Short mmCIF file of C-alpha atoms and ligand atoms in Angstrom, two decimals:
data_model
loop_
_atom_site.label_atom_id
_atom_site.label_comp_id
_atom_site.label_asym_id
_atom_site.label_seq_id
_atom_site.Cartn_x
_atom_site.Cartn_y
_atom_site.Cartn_z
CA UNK W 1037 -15.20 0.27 17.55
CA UNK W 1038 -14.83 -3.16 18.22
CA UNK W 1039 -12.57 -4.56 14.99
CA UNK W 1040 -11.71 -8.17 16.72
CA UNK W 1041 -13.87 -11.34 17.57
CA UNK W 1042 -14.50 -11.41 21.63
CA UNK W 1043 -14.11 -15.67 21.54
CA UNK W 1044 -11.10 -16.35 18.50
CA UNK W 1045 -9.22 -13.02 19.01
CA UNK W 1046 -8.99 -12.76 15.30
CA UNK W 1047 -9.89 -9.47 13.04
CA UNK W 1048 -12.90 -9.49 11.87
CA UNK W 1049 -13.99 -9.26 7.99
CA UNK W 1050 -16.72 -7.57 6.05
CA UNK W 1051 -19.37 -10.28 4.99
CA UNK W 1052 -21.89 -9.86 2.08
CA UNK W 1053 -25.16 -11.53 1.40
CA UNK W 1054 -24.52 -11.23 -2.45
CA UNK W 1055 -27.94 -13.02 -3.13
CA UNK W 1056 -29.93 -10.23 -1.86
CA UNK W 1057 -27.80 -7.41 -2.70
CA UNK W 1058 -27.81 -5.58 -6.27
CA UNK W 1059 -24.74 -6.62 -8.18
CA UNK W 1060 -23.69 -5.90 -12.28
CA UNK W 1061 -24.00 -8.81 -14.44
CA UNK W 1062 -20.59 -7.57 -16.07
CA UNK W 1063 -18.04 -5.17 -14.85
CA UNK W 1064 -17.86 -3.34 -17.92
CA UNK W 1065 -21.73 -1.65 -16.43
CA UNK W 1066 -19.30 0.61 -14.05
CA UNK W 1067 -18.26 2.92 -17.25
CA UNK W 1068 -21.40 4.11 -17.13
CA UNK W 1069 -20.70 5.80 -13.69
CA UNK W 1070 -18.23 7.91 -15.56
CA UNK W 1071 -20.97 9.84 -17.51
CA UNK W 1072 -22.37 10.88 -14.14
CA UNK W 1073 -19.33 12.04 -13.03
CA UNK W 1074 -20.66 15.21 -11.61
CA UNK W 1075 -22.43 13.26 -8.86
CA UNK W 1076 -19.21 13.42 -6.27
CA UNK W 1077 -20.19 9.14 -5.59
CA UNK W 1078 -19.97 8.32 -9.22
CA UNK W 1079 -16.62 10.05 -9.52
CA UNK W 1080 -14.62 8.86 -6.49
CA UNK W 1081 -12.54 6.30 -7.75
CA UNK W 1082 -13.90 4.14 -4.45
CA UNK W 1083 -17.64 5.01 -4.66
CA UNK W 1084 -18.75 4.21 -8.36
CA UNK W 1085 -17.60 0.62 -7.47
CA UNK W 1086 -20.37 0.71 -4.20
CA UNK W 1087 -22.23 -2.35 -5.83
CA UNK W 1088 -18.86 -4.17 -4.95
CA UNK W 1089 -18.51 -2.49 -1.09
CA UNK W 1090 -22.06 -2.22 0.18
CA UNK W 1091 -21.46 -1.71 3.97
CA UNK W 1092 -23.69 2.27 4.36
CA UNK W 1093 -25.61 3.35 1.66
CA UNK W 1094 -23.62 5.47 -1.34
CA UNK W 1095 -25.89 9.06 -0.21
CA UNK W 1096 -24.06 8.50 2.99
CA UNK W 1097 -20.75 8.15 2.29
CA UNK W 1098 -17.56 10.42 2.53
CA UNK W 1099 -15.43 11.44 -0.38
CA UNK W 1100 -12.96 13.98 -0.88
CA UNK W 1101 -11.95 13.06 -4.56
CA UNK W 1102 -10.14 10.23 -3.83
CA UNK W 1103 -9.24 7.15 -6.53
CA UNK W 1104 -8.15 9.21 -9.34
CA UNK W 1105 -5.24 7.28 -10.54
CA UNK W 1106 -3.68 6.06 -12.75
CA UNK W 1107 -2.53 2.37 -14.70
CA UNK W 1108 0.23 3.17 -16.97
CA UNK W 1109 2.36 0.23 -18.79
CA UNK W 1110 6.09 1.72 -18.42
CA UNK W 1111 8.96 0.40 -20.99
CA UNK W 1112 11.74 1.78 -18.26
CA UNK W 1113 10.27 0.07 -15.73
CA UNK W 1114 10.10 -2.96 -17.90
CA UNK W 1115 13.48 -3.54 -19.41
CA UNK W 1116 14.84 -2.71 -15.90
CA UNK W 1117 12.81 -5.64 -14.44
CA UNK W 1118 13.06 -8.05 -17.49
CA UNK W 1119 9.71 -7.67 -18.73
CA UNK W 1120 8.77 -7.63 -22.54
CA UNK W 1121 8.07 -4.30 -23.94
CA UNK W 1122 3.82 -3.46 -22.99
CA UNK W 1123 4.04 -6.10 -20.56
CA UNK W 1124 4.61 -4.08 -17.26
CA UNK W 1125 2.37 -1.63 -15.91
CA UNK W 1126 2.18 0.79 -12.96
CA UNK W 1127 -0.65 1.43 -10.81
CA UNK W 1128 0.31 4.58 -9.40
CA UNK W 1129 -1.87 5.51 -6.18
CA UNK W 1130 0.64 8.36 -5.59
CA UNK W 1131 -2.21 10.35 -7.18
CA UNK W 1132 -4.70 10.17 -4.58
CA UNK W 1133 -5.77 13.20 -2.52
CA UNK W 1134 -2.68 12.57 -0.06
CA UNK W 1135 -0.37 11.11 -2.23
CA UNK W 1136 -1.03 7.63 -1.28
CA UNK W 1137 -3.42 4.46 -1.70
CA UNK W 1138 -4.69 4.94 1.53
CA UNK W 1139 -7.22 7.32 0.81
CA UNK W 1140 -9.03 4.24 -0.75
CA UNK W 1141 -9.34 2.80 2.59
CA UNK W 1142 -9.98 5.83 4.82
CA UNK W 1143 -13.16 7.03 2.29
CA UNK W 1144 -14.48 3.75 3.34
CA UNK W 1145 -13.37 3.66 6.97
CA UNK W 1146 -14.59 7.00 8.01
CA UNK W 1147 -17.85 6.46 6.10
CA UNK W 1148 -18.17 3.59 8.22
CA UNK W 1149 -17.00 6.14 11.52
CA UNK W 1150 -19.95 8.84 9.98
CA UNK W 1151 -22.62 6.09 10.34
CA UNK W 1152 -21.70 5.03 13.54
CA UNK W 1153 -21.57 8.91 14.82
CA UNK W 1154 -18.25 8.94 15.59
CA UNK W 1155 -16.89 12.58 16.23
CA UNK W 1156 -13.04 11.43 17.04
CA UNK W 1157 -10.56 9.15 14.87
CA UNK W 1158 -7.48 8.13 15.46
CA UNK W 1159 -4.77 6.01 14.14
CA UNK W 1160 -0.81 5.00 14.65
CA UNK W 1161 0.79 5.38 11.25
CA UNK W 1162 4.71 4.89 9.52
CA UNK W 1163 2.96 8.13 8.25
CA UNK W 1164 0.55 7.96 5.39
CA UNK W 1165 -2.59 6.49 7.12
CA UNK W 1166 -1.91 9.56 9.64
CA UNK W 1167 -1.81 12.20 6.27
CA UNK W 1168 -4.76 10.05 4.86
CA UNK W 1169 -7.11 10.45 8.40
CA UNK W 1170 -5.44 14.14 8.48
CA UNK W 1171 -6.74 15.03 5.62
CA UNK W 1172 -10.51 13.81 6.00
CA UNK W 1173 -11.02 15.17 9.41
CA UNK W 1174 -9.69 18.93 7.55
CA UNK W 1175 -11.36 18.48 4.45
CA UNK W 1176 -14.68 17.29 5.67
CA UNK W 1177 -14.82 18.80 9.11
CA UNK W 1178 -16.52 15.56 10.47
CA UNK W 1179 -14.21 14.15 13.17
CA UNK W 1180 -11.38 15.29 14.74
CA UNK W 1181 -7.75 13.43 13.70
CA UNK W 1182 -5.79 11.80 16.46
CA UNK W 1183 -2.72 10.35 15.15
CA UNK W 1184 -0.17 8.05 16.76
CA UNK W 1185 3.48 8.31 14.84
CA UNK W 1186 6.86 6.86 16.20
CA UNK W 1187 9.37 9.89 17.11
CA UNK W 1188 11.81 10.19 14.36
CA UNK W 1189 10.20 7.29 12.45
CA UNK W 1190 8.39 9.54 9.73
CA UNK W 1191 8.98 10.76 6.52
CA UNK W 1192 9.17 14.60 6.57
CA UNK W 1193 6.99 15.15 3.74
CA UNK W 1194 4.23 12.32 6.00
CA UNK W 1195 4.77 14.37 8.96
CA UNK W 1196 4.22 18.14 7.37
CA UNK W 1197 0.76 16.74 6.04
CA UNK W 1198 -0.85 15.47 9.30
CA UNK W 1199 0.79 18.91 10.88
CA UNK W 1200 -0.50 21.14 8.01
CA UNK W 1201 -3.78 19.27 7.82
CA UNK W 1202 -4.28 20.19 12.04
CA UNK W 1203 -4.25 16.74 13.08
CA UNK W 1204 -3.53 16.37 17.19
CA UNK W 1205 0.30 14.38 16.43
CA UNK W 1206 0.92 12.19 19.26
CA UNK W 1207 4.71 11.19 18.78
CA UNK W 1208 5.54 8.16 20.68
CA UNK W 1209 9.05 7.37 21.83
CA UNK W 1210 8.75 4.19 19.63
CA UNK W 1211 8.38 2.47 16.48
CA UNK W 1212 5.27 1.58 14.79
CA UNK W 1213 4.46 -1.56 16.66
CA UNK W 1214 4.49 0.48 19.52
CA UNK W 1215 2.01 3.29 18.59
CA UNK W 1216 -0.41 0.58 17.30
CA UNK W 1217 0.13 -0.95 20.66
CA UNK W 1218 -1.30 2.18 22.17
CA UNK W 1219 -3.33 3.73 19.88
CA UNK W 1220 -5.30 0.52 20.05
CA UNK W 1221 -5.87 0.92 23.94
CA UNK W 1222 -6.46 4.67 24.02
CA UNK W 1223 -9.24 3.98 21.44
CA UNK W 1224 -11.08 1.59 23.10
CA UNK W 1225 -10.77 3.92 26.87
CA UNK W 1226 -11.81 6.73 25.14
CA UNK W 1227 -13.77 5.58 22.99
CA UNK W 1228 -12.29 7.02 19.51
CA UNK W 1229 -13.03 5.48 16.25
CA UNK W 1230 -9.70 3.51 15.11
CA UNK W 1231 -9.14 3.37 11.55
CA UNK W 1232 -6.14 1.76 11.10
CA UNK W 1233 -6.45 -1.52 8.55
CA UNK W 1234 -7.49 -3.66 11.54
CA UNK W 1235 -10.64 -2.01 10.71
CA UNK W 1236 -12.52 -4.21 8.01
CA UNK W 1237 -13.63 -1.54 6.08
CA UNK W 1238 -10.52 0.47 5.38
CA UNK W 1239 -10.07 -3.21 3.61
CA UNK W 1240 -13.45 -2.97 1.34
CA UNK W 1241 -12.09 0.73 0.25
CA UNK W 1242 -8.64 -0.46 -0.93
CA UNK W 1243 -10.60 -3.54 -2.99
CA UNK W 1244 -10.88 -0.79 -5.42
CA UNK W 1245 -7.47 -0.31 -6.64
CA UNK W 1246 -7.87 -3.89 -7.87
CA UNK W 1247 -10.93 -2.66 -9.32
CA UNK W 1248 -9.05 -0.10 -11.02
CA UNK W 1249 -6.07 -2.08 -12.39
CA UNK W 1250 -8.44 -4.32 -14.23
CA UNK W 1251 -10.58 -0.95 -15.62
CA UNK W 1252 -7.28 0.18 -16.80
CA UNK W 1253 -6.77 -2.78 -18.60
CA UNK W 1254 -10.00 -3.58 -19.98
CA UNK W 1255 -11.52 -5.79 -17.76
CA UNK W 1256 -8.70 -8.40 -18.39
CA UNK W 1257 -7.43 -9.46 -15.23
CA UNK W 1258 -3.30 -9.69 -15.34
CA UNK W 1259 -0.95 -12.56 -14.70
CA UNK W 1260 0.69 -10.91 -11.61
CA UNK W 1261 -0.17 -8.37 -8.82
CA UNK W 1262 3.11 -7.10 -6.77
CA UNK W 1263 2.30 -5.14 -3.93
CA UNK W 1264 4.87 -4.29 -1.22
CA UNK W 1265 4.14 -5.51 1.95
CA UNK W 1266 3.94 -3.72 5.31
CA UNK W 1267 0.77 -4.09 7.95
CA UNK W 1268 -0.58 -6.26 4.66
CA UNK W 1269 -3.77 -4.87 4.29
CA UNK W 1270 -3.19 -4.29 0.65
CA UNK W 1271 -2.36 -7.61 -0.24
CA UNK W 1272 -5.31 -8.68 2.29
CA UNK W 1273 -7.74 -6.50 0.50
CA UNK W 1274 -6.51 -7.27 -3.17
CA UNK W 1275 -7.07 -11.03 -2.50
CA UNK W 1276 -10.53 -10.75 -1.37
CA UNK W 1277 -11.23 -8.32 -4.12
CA UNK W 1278 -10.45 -11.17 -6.82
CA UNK W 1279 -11.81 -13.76 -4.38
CA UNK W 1280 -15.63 -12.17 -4.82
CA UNK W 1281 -14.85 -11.31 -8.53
CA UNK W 1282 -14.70 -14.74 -9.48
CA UNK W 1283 -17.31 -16.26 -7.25
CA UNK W 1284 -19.76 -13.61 -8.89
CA UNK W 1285 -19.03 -14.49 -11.97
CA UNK W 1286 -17.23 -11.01 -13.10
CA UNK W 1287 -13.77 -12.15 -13.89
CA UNK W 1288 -13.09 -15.56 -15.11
CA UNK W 1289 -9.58 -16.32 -13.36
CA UNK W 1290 -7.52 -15.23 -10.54
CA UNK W 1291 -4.15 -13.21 -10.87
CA UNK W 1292 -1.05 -14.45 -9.07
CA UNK W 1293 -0.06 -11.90 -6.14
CA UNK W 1294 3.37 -11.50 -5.15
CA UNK W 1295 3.94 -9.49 -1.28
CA UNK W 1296 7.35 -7.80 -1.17
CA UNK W 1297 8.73 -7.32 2.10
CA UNK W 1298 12.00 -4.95 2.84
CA UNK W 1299 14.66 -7.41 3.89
CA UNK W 1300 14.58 -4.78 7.69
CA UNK W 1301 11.11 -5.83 7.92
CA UNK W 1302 10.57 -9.28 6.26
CA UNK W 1303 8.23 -10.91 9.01
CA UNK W 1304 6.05 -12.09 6.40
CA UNK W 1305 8.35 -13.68 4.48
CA UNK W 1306 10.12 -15.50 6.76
CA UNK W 1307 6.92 -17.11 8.07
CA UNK W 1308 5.47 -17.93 4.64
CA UNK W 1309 8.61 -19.03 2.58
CA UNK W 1310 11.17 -20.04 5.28
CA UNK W 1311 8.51 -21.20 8.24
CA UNK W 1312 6.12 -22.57 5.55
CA UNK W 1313 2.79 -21.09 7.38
CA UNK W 1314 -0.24 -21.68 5.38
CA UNK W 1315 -4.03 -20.56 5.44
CA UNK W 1316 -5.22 -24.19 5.74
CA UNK W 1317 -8.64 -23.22 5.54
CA UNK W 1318 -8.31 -20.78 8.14
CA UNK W 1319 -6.29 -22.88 10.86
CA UNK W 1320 -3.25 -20.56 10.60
CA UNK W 1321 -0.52 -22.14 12.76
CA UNK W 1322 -0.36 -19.74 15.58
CA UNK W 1323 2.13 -21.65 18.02
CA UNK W 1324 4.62 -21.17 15.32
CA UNK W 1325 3.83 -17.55 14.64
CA UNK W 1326 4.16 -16.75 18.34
CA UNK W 1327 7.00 -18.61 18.49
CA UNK W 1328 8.12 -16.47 15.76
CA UNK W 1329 7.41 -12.75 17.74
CA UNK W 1330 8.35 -14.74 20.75
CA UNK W 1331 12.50 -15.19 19.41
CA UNK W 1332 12.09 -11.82 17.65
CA UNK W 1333 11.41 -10.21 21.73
CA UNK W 1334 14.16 -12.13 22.78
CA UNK W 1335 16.66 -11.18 20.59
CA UNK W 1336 16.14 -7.68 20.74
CA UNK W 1337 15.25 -7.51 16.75
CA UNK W 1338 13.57 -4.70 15.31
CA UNK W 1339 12.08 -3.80 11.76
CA UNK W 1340 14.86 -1.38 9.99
CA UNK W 1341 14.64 -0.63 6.80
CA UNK W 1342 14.97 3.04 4.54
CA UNK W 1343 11.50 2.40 3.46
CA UNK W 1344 9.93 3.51 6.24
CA UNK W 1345 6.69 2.78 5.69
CA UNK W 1346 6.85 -0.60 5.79
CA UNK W 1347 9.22 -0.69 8.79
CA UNK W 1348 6.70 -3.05 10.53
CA UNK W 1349 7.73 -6.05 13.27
CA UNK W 1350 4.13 -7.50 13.52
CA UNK W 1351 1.94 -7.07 10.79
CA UNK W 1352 -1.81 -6.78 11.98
CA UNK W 1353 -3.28 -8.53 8.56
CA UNK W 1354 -0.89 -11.25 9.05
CA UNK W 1355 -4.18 -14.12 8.67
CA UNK W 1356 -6.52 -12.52 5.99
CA UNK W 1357 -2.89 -12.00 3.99
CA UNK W 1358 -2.15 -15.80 4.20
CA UNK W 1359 -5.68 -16.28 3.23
CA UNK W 1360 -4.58 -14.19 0.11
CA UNK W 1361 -1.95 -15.97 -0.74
CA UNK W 1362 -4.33 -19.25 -0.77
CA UNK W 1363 -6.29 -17.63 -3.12
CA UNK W 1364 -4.10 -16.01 -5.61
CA UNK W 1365 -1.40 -18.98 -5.35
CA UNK W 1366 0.37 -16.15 -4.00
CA UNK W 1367 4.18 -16.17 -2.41
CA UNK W 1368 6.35 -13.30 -0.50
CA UNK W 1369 10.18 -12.26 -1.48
CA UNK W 1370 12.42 -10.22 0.16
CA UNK W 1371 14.23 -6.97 -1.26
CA UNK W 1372 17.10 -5.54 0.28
CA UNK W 1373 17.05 -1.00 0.65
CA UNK W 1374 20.34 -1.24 -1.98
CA UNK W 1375 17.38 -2.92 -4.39
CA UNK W 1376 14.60 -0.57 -3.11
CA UNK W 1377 16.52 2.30 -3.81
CA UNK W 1378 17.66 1.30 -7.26
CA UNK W 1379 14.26 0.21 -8.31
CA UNK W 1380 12.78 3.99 -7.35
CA UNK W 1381 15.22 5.41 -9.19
CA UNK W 1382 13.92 3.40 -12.38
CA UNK W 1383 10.51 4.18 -11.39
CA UNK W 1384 11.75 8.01 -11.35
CA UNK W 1385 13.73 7.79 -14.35
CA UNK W 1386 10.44 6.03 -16.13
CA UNK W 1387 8.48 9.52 -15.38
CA UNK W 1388 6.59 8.64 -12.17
CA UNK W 1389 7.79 9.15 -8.92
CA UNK W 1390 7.32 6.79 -6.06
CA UNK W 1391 8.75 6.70 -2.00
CA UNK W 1392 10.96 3.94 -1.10
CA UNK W 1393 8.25 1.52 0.13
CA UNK W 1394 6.44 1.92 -3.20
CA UNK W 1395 9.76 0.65 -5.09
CA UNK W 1396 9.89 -2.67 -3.00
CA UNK W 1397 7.11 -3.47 -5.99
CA UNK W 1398 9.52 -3.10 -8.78
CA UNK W 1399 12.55 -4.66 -6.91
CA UNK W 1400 10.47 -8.03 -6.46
CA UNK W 1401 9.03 -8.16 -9.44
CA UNK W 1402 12.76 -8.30 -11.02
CA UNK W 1403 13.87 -10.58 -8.21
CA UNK W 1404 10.99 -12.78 -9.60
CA UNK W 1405 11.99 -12.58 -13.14
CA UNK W 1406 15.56 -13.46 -12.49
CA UNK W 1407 14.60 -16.28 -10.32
CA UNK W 1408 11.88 -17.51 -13.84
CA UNK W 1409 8.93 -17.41 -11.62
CA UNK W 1410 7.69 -14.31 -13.51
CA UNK W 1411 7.62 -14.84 -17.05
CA UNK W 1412 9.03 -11.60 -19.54
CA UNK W 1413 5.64 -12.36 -21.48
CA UNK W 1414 3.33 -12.20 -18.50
CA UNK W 1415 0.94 -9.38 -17.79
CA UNK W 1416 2.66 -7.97 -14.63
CA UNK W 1417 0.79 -4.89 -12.61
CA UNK W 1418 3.67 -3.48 -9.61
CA UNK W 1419 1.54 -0.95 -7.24
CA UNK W 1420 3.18 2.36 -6.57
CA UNK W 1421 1.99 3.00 -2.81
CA UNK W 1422 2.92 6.31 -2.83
CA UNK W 1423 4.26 9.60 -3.95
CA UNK W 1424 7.84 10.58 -4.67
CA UNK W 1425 7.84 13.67 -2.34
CA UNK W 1426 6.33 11.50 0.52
CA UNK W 1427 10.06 11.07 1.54
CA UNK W 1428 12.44 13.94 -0.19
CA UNK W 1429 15.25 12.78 2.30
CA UNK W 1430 15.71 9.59 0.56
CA UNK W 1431 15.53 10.93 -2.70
CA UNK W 1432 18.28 13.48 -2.49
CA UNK W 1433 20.91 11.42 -0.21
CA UNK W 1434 20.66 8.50 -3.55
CA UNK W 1435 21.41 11.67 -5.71
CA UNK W 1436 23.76 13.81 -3.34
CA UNK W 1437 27.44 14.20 -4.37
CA UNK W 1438 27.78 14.65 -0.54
CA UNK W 1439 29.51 11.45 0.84
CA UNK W 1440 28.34 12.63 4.50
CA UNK W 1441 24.77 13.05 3.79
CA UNK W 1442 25.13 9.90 1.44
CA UNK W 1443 26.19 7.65 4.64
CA UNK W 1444 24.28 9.05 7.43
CA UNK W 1445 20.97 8.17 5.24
CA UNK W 1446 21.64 5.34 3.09
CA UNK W 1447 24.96 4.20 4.41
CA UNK W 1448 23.65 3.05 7.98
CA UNK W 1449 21.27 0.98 6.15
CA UNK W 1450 23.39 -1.35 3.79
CA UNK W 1451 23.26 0.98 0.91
CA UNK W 1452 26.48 0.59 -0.82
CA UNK W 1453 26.04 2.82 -4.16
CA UNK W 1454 23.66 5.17 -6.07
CA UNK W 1455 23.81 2.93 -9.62
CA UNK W 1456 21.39 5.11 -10.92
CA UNK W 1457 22.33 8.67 -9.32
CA UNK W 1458 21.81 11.74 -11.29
CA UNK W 1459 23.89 14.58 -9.54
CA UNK W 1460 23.38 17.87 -9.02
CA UNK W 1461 26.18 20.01 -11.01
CA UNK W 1462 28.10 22.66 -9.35
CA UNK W 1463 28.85 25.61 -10.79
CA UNK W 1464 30.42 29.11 -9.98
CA UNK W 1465 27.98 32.13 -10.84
CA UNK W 1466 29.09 32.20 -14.09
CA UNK W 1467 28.03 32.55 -17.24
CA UNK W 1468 30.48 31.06 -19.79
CA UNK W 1469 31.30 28.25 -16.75
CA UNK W 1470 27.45 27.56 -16.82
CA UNK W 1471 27.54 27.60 -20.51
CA UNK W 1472 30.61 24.83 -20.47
CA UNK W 1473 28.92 22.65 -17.98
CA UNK W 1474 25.30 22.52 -19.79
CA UNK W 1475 27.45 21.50 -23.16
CA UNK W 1476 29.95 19.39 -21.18
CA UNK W 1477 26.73 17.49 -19.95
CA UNK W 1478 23.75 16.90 -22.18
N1 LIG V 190 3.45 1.47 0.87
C1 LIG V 190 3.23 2.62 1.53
C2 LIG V 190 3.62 3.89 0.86
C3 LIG V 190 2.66 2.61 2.82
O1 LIG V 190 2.44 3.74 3.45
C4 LIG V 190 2.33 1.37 3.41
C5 LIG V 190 1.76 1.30 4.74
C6 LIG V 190 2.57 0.21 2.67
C7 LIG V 190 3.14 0.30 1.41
C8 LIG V 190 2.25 -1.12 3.21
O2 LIG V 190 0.91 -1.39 2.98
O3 LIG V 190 0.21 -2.06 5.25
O4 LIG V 190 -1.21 -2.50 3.27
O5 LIG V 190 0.90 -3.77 3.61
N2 LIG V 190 1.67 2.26 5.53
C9 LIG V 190 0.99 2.25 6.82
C10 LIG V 190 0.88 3.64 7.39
C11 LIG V 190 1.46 1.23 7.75
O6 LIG V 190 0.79 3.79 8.61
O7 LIG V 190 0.82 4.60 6.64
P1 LIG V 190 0.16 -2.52 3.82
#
């Protein structure tokens, strides 16, 4: 699977010839889909939008049920963040198959690895591409799952899915740069389909969640899209998404995209708001962004940050990211785990549950607002990555009355206080002490 250009060195991208291909004349036409919904194409939440991602014909590609989710406007979510009441809404990809937005990509990426005959896939994963894959090779028995995961830099609830699902779980004494390092060599020896997002079409399947936001909002396209930012093929996908919206005609403006990054793991954001790198029609100043990785070797500095998922030194989209911030007059903040950690809580609190990554989303988008970028009145859409029991270890050491746990989780990262902790009451085996605490409390 070749996924880079043999002269420039640069990923490649998924090209359309929209003159001679079949497109709506409004994107309102995709309801109609939903009537059909028996036909399994017509209701994955990636495949009734194939007019918009025609790389293998719809008969022929792979679906598990995937794109089911959800765009729900949240008034917790919005007072924490400063938004006016309505204005704030979550996309919450949580729901997918495997609990995160990657299952919009993989549909498309091992459709792609079906039409090419591929009988092996593999990918190196903060965890949730490895569940995705995991869970395609099981449900569909079409390839087997190789997965690439840094040792003891998983989620539990990531790593029980690619184990339960019978994916081979090649833990690398590493971090995530690392097992991309190698997965990307032992693909091309042996010859195994790679389907992390350097593959162009995981991109075209994750165009959909865009596709879905502005569904769930009536074809109106919103002021702001804030999407957290890790090996940025989200943001990468979401710009070209709007990018061939507009020049077909289907939506009349382009949304604003915001890319958080975890302060651990902030490559992006250092390049783009303190290094000033630009798209510049495509000349992306390499020197400087090898210069960049270059001081981060010497020093020794690696991506740490409680949200694992986006604990990510070098992030393989870097260029078709940049060329998403072009587009969508786009810029990147930072959010430290202290913020990421409050924000989930919100998100929790608000009645939908998220992982730590997911939060980065909500942090930014109040970092935003304080700073006036974001307006209160403006139409603001923060995607929720993933599901709350993706990592449960987080979760309970923000909660835990347990000052040990507390530290040896949260502590070692910068995390300071639970603001928004809800603890756990203890109480003997007693009735009338039970009894006291319940009125005591609520
Ligand atoms: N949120 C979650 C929950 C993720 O799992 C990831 C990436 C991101 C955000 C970042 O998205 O890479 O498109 O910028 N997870 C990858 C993985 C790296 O291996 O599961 P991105």
């Amino acid at each position: 699977m070749r996924v880079a250009c043999q002269q420039c060195g640069d990923l490649l991208d998924v090209v359309y010839d929209w003159d001679r291909l079949r497109v709506p004349d409004s994107l309102k036409a995709f309801e109609q889909k939903w009537s059909r919904r028996g036909n399994p194409h017509c209701f994955s939440g990636v495949w009734r939008f194939h007019d918009l991602l025609p790389f293998v014909p719809v008969e022929q590609c792979v679906t598990v049920g995937e794109g089911q989710t959800l765009l729900r406007p949240s008034q917790r979510v919005a007072e924490y963040t400063g938004i006016s009441p309505g204005r704030l809404y979550l996309q919450y990809e949580g729901m997918n198959p495997s609990g995160s937005f990657k299952d919009n990509g993989m549909s498309a990426a091992f459709s792609h690895a079906r039409f090419v005959g591929a009988t092996r896939a593999a990918c190196a994963s903060t965890g949730n591409t490895s569940a995705s894959l995991a869970l395609y090779c099981s449900a569909t028995r079409l390839m087997k799952a190789v997965i690439f995961v840094g040792s003891g830099k998983i989620a539990f609830g990531k790593l029980s899915q690619a184990l339960d699902f019978g994916a081979l779980t090649v833990q690398i004494n590493g971090d995530f740069d690392d097992a991309m390092a190698r997965v990307k060599e032992v693909s091309s020896q042996l010859g195994i389909y790679l389907v992390n997002s350097v593959n162009p079409f995981r991109l075209e399947g994750q165009k959909t969640i865009m596709y879905r936001v502005l569904e769930g909002l009536g074809w109106e396209v919103p002021d702001w899209i804030v999407v957290p930012g890790g090996n940025l093929g989200n943001s990468s996908a979401f710009g070209k998404a709007f990018h061939e919206l507009h020049r077909l005609g289907l939506i009349d403006r382009m949304p604003r995209l915001a890319v958080i990054n975890a302060t651990g793991a902030d490559t992006l954001y250092q390049l783009v708001e303190k290094h000033k790198v630009r798209w510049n029609q495509g000349v992306v100043n390499a020197p400087k962004v090898c210069q960049y990785y270059d001081q981060m070797d010497a020093q020794g500095r690696r991506a740490s940050t409680i949200a694992s998922a986006i604990e990510i030194n070098r992030p393989v989209n870097f260029n078709k990211c940049i060329r998403s911030l072009h587009w969508c007059d786009g810029l990147v903040r930072e959010v430290r785990d202290q913020e990421i950690l409050d924000a989930k809580a919100q998100v929790g609190a608000g009645g939908l549950g998220c992982e730590p990554a997911s939060a980065a989303s909500v942090a930014g988008t109040k970092l935003l607002v304080s700073e006036g970028v974001i307006q209160p009145d403006q139409r603001v859409v923060c995607i929720l990555t993933g599901h709350q029991l993706k990592d449960p270890t987080a979760t309970v050491a923000y909660h835990t009355t347990d000052q040990d746990q507390f530290n040896k989780v949260l502590g070692s990262r910068g995390v300071r206080r639970a603001t928004f902790a809800n603890r756990a009451v203890a109480v003997p085996n007693n009735l009338d002490e039970i009894i006291k605490a319940i009125r005591l409390y609520s």
